[in-house]
PDB file of C-alpha atoms in Angstrom:
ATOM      1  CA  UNK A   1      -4.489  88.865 -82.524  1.00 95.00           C
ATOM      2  CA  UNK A   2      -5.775  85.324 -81.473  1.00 94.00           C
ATOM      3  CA  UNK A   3      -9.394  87.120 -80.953  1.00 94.00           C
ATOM      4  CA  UNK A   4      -9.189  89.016 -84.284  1.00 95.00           C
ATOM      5  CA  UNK A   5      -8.228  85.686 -86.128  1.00 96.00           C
ATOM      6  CA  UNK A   6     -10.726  84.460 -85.215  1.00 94.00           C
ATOM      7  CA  UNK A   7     -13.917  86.744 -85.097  1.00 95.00           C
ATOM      8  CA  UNK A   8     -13.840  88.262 -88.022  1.00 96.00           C
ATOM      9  CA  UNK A   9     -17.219  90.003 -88.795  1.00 97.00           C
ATOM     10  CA  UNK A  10     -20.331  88.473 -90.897  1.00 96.00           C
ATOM     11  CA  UNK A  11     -23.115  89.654 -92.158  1.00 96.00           C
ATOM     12  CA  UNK A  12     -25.198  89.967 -88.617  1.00 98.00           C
ATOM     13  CA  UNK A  13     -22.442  92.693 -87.620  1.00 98.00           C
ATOM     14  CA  UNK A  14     -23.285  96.457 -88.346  1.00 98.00           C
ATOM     15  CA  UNK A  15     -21.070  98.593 -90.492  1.00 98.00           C
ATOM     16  CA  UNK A  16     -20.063 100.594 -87.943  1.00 98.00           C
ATOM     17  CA  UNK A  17     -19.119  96.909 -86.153  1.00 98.00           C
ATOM     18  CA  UNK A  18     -17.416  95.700 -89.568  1.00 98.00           C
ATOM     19  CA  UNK A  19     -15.446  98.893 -90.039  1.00 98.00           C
ATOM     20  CA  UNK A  20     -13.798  99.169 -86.487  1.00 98.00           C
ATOM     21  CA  UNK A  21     -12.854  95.953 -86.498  1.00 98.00           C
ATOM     22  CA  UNK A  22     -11.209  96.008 -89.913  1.00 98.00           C
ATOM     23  CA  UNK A  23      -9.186  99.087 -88.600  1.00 98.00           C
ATOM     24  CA  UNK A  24      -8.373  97.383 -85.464  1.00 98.00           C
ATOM     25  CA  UNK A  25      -6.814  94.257 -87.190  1.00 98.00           C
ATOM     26  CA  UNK A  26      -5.438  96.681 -89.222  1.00 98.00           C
ATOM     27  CA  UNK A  27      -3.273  98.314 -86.737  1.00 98.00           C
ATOM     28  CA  UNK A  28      -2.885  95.156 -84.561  1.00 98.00           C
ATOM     29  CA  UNK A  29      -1.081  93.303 -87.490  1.00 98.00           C
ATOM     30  CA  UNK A  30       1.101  96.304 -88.838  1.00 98.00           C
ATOM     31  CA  UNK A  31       2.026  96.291 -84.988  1.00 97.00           C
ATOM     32  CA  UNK A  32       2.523  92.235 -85.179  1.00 97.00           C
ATOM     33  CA  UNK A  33       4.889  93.242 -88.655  1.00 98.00           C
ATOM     34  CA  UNK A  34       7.248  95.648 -86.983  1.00 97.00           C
ATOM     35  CA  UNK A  35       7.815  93.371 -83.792  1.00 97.00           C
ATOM     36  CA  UNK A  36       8.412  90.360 -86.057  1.00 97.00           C
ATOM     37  CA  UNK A  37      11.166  92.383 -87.512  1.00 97.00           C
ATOM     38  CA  UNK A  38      12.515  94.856 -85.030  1.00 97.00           C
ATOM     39  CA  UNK A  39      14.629  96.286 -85.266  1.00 97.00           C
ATOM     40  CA  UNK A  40      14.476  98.457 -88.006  1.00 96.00           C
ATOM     41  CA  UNK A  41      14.139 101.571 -89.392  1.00 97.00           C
ATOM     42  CA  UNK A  42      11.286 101.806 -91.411  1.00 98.00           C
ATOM     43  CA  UNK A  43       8.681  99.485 -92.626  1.00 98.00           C
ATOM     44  CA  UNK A  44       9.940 100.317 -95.848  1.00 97.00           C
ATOM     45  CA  UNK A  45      13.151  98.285 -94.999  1.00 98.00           C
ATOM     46  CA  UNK A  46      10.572  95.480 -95.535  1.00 98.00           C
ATOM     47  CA  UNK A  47      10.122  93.551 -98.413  1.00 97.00           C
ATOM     48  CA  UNK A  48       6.408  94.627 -99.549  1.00 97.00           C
ATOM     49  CA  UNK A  49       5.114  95.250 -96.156  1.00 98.00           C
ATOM     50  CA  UNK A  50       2.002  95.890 -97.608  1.00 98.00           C
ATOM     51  CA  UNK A  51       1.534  92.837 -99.611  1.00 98.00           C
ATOM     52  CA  UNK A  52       3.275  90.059 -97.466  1.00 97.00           C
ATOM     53  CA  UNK A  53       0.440  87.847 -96.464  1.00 97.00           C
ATOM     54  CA  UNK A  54       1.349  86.727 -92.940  1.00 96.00           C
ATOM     55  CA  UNK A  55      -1.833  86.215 -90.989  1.00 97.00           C
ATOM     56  CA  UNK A  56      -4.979  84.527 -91.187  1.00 96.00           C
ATOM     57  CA  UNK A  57      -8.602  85.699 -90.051  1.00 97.00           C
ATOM     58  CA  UNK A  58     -11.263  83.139 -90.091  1.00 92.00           C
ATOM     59  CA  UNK A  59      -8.468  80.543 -91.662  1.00 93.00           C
ATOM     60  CA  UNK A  60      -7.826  83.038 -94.649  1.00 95.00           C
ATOM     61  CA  UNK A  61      -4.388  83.933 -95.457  1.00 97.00           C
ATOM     62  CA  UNK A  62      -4.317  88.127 -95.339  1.00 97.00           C
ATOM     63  CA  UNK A  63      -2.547  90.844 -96.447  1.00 98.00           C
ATOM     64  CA  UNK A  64      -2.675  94.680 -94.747  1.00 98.00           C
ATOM     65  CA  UNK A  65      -3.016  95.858 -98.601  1.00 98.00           C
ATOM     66  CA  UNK A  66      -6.373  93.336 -98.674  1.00 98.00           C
ATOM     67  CA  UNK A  67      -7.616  95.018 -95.381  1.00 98.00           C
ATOM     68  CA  UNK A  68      -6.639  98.381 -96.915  1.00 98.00           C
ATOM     69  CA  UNK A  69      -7.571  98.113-100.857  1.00 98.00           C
ATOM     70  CA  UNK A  70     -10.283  95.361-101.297  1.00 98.00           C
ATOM     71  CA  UNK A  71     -12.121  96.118 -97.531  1.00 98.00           C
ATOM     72  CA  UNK A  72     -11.676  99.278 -96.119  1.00 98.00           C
ATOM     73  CA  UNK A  73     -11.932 101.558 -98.801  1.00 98.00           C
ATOM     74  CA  UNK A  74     -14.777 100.509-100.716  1.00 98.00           C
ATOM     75  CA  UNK A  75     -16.407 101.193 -97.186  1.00 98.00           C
ATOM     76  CA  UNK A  76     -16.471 104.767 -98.648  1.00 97.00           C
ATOM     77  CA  UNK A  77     -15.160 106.893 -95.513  1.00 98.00           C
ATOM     78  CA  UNK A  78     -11.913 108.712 -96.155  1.00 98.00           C
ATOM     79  CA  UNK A  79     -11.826 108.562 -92.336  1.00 98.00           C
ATOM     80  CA  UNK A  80     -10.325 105.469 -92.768  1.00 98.00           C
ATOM     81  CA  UNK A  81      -6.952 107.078 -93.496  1.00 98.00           C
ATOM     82  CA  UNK A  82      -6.741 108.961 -89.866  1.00 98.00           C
ATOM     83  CA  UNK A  83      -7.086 105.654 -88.387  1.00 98.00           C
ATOM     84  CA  UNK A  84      -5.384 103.124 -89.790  1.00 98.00           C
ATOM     85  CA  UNK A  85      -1.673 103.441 -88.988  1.00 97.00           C
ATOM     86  CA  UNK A  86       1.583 102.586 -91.656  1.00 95.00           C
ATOM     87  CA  UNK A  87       4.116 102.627 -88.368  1.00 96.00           C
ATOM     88  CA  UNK A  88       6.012 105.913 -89.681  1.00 97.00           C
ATOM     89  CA  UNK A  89       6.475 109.488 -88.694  1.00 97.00           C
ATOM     90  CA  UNK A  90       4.209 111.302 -91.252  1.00 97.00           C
ATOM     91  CA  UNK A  91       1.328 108.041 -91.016  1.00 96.00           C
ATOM     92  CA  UNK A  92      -1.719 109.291 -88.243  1.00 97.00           C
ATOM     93  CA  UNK A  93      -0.941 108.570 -84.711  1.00 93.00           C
ATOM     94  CA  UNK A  94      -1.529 104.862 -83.019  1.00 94.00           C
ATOM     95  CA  UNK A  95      -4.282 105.005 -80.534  1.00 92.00           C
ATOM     96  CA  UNK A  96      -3.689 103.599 -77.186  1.00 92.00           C
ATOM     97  CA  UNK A  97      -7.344 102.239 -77.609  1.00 95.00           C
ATOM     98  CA  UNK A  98      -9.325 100.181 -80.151  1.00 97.00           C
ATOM     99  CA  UNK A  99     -12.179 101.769 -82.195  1.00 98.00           C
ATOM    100  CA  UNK A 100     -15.864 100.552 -81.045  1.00 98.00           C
ATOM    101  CA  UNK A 101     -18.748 100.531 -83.009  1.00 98.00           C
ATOM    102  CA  UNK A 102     -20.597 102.323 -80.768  1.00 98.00           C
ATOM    103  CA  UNK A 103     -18.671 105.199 -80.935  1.00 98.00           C
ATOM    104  CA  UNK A 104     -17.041 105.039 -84.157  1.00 98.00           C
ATOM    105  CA  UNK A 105     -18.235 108.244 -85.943  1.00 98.00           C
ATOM    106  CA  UNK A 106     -17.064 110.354 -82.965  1.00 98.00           C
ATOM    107  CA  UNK A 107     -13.784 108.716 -82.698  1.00 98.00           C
ATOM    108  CA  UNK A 108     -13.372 109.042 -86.812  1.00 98.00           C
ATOM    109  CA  UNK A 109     -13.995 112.480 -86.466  1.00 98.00           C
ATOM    110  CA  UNK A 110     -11.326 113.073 -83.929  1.00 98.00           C
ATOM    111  CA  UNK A 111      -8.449 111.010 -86.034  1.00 98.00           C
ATOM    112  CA  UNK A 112      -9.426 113.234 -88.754  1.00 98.00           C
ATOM    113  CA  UNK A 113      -9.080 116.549 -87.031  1.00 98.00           C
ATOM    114  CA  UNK A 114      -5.721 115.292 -84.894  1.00 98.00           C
ATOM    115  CA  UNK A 115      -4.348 114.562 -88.206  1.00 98.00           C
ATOM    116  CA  UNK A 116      -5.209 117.718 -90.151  1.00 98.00           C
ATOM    117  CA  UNK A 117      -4.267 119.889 -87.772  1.00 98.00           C
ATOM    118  CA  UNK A 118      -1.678 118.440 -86.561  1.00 98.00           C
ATOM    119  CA  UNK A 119       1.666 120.845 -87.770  1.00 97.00           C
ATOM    120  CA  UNK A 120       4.140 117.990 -88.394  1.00 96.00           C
ATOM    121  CA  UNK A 121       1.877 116.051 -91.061  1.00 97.00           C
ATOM    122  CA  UNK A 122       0.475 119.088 -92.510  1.00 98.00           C
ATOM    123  CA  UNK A 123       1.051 122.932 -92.635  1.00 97.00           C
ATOM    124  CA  UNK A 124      -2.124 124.829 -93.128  1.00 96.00           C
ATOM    125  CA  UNK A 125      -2.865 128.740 -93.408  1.00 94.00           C
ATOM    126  CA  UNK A 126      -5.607 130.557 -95.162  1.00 92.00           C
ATOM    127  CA  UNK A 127      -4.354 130.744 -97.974  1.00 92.00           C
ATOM    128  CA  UNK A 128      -1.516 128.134 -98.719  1.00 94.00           C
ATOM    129  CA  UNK A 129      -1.337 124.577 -97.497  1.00 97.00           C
ATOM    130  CA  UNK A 130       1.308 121.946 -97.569  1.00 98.00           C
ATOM    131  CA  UNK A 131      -0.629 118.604 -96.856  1.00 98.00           C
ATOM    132  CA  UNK A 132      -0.206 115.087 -96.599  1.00 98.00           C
ATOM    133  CA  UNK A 133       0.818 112.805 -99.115  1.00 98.00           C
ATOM    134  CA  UNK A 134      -1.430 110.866 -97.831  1.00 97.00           C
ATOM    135  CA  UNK A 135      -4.038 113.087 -99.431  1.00 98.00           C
ATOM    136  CA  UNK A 136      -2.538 112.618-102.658  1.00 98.00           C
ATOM    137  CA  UNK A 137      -2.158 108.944-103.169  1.00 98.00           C
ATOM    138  CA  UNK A 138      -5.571 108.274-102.149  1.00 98.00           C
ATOM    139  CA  UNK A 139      -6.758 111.573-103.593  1.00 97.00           C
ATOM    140  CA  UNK A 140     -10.202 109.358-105.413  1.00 98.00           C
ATOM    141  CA  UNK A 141     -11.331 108.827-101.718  1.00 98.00           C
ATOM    142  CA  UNK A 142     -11.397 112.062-100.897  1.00 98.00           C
ATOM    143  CA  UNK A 143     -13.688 114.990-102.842  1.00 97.00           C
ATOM    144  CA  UNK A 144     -12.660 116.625-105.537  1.00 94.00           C
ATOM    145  CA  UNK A 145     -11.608 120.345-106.128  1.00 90.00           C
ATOM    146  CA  UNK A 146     -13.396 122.982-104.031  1.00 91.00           C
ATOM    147  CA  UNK A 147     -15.406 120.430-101.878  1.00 96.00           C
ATOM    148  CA  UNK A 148     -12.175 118.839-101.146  1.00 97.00           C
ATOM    149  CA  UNK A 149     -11.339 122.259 -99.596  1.00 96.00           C
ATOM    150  CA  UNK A 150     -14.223 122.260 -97.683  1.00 97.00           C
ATOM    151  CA  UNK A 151     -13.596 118.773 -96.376  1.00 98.00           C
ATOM    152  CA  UNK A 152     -10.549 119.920 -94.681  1.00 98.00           C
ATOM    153  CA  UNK A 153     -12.449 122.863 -93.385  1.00 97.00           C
ATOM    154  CA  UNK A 154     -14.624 120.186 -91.774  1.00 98.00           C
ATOM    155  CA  UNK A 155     -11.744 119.494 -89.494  1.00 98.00           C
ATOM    156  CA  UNK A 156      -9.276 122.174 -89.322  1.00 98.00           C
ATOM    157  CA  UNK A 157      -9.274 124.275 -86.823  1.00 97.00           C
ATOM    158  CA  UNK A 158      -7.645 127.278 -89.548  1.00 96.00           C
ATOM    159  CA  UNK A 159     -10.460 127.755 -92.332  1.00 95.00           C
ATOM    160  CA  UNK A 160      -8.984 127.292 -95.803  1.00 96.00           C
ATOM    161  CA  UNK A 161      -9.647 129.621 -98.849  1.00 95.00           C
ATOM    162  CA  UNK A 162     -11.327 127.772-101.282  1.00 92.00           C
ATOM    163  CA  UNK A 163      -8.969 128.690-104.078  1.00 90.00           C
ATOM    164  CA  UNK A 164      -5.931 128.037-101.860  1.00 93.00           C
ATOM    165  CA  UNK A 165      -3.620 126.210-104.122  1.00 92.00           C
ATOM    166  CA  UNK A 166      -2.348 122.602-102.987  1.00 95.00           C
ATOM    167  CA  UNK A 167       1.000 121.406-102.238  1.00 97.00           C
ATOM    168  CA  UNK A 168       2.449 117.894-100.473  1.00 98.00           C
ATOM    169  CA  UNK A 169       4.775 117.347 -97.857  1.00 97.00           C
ATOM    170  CA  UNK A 170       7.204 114.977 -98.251  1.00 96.00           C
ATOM    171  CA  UNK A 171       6.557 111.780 -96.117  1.00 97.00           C
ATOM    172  CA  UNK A 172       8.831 110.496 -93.382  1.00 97.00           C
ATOM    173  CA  UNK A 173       9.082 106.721 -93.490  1.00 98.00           C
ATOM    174  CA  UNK A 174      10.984 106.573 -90.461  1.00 97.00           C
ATOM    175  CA  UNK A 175       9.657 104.142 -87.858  1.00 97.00           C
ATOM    176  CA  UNK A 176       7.346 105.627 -85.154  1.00 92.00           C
ATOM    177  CA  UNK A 177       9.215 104.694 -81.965  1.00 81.00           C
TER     178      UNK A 177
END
């Protein structure tokens, strides 16, 4: 956390540089929230996890929602959302390593397609699918109609119609343990 606080990127790093660190700190401070207040149940036990602005990088006072909202997604990569990790049951898995720039992409691609395919976050056939809510809440990041369809088809390992109608899961805020 010490390192993150204090090298946060400028505008000599690469994308790829900017956006793997900004998902590591990401991670590393939701970690840094839940053993602040461990025990609990869920990080929804916490008063606005999400806004609470409880570290600094570079001397700034930060929030996870201004990692999330003002930095990550304006990067434009719906990606993002396979990586970064909300500490719950139905959020994408933690990764016993950090992302790196210099293999970014690859390691993107594999959050994506161990979270779509994986049968407790989302149930997908042919022709019906129970997803995410996670697809729904940040549904503008994601395309729209048909080629949202084939997005998923990207990753899963089951092709989807592309008339298959859409439903959501419901999430599980219980703490990942």
């Amino acid at each position: 956390l010490d390192n993150l606080a204090n090298h946060a990127p400028n505008k000599n790093w690469s994308s790829a540089e900017t956006k793997a660190y900004w998902i590591n700190a990401y991670n590393a401070y939701t970690i840094q929230l839940i053993l602040d207040n461990y025990p609990l149940k869920s990080i929804k036990d916490l008063t606005d996890p999400w806004g609470q602005t409880f570290f600094k990088i570079n001397g700034k006072m930060m929030s996870l929602n201004t990692i999330e909202h003002k930095i990550l997604r304006p990067m434009d990569d719906p990606r993002i959302h396979f990586a970064i990790v909300c500490a719950s049951e139905s959020c994408p898995k933690l990764l016993n390593y950090a992302y790196a720039a210099e293999t970014l992409n690859i390691q993107l691609d594999q959050a994506a397609r161990d979270f779509i395919n994986d049968a407790s976050k989302n149930s997908i056939t042919a022709s019906k699918i129970t997803i995410s809510k996670l697809f729904k809440w940040f549904k503008s990041d994601f395309p729209e109609g048909e080629a949202f369809i084939t997005y998923l088809n990207t990753y899963s390992t089951l092709k989807i119609n592309p008339e298959t109608k859409i439903n959501y899961q419901n999430y599980n805020w219980s703490l990942n343990e």
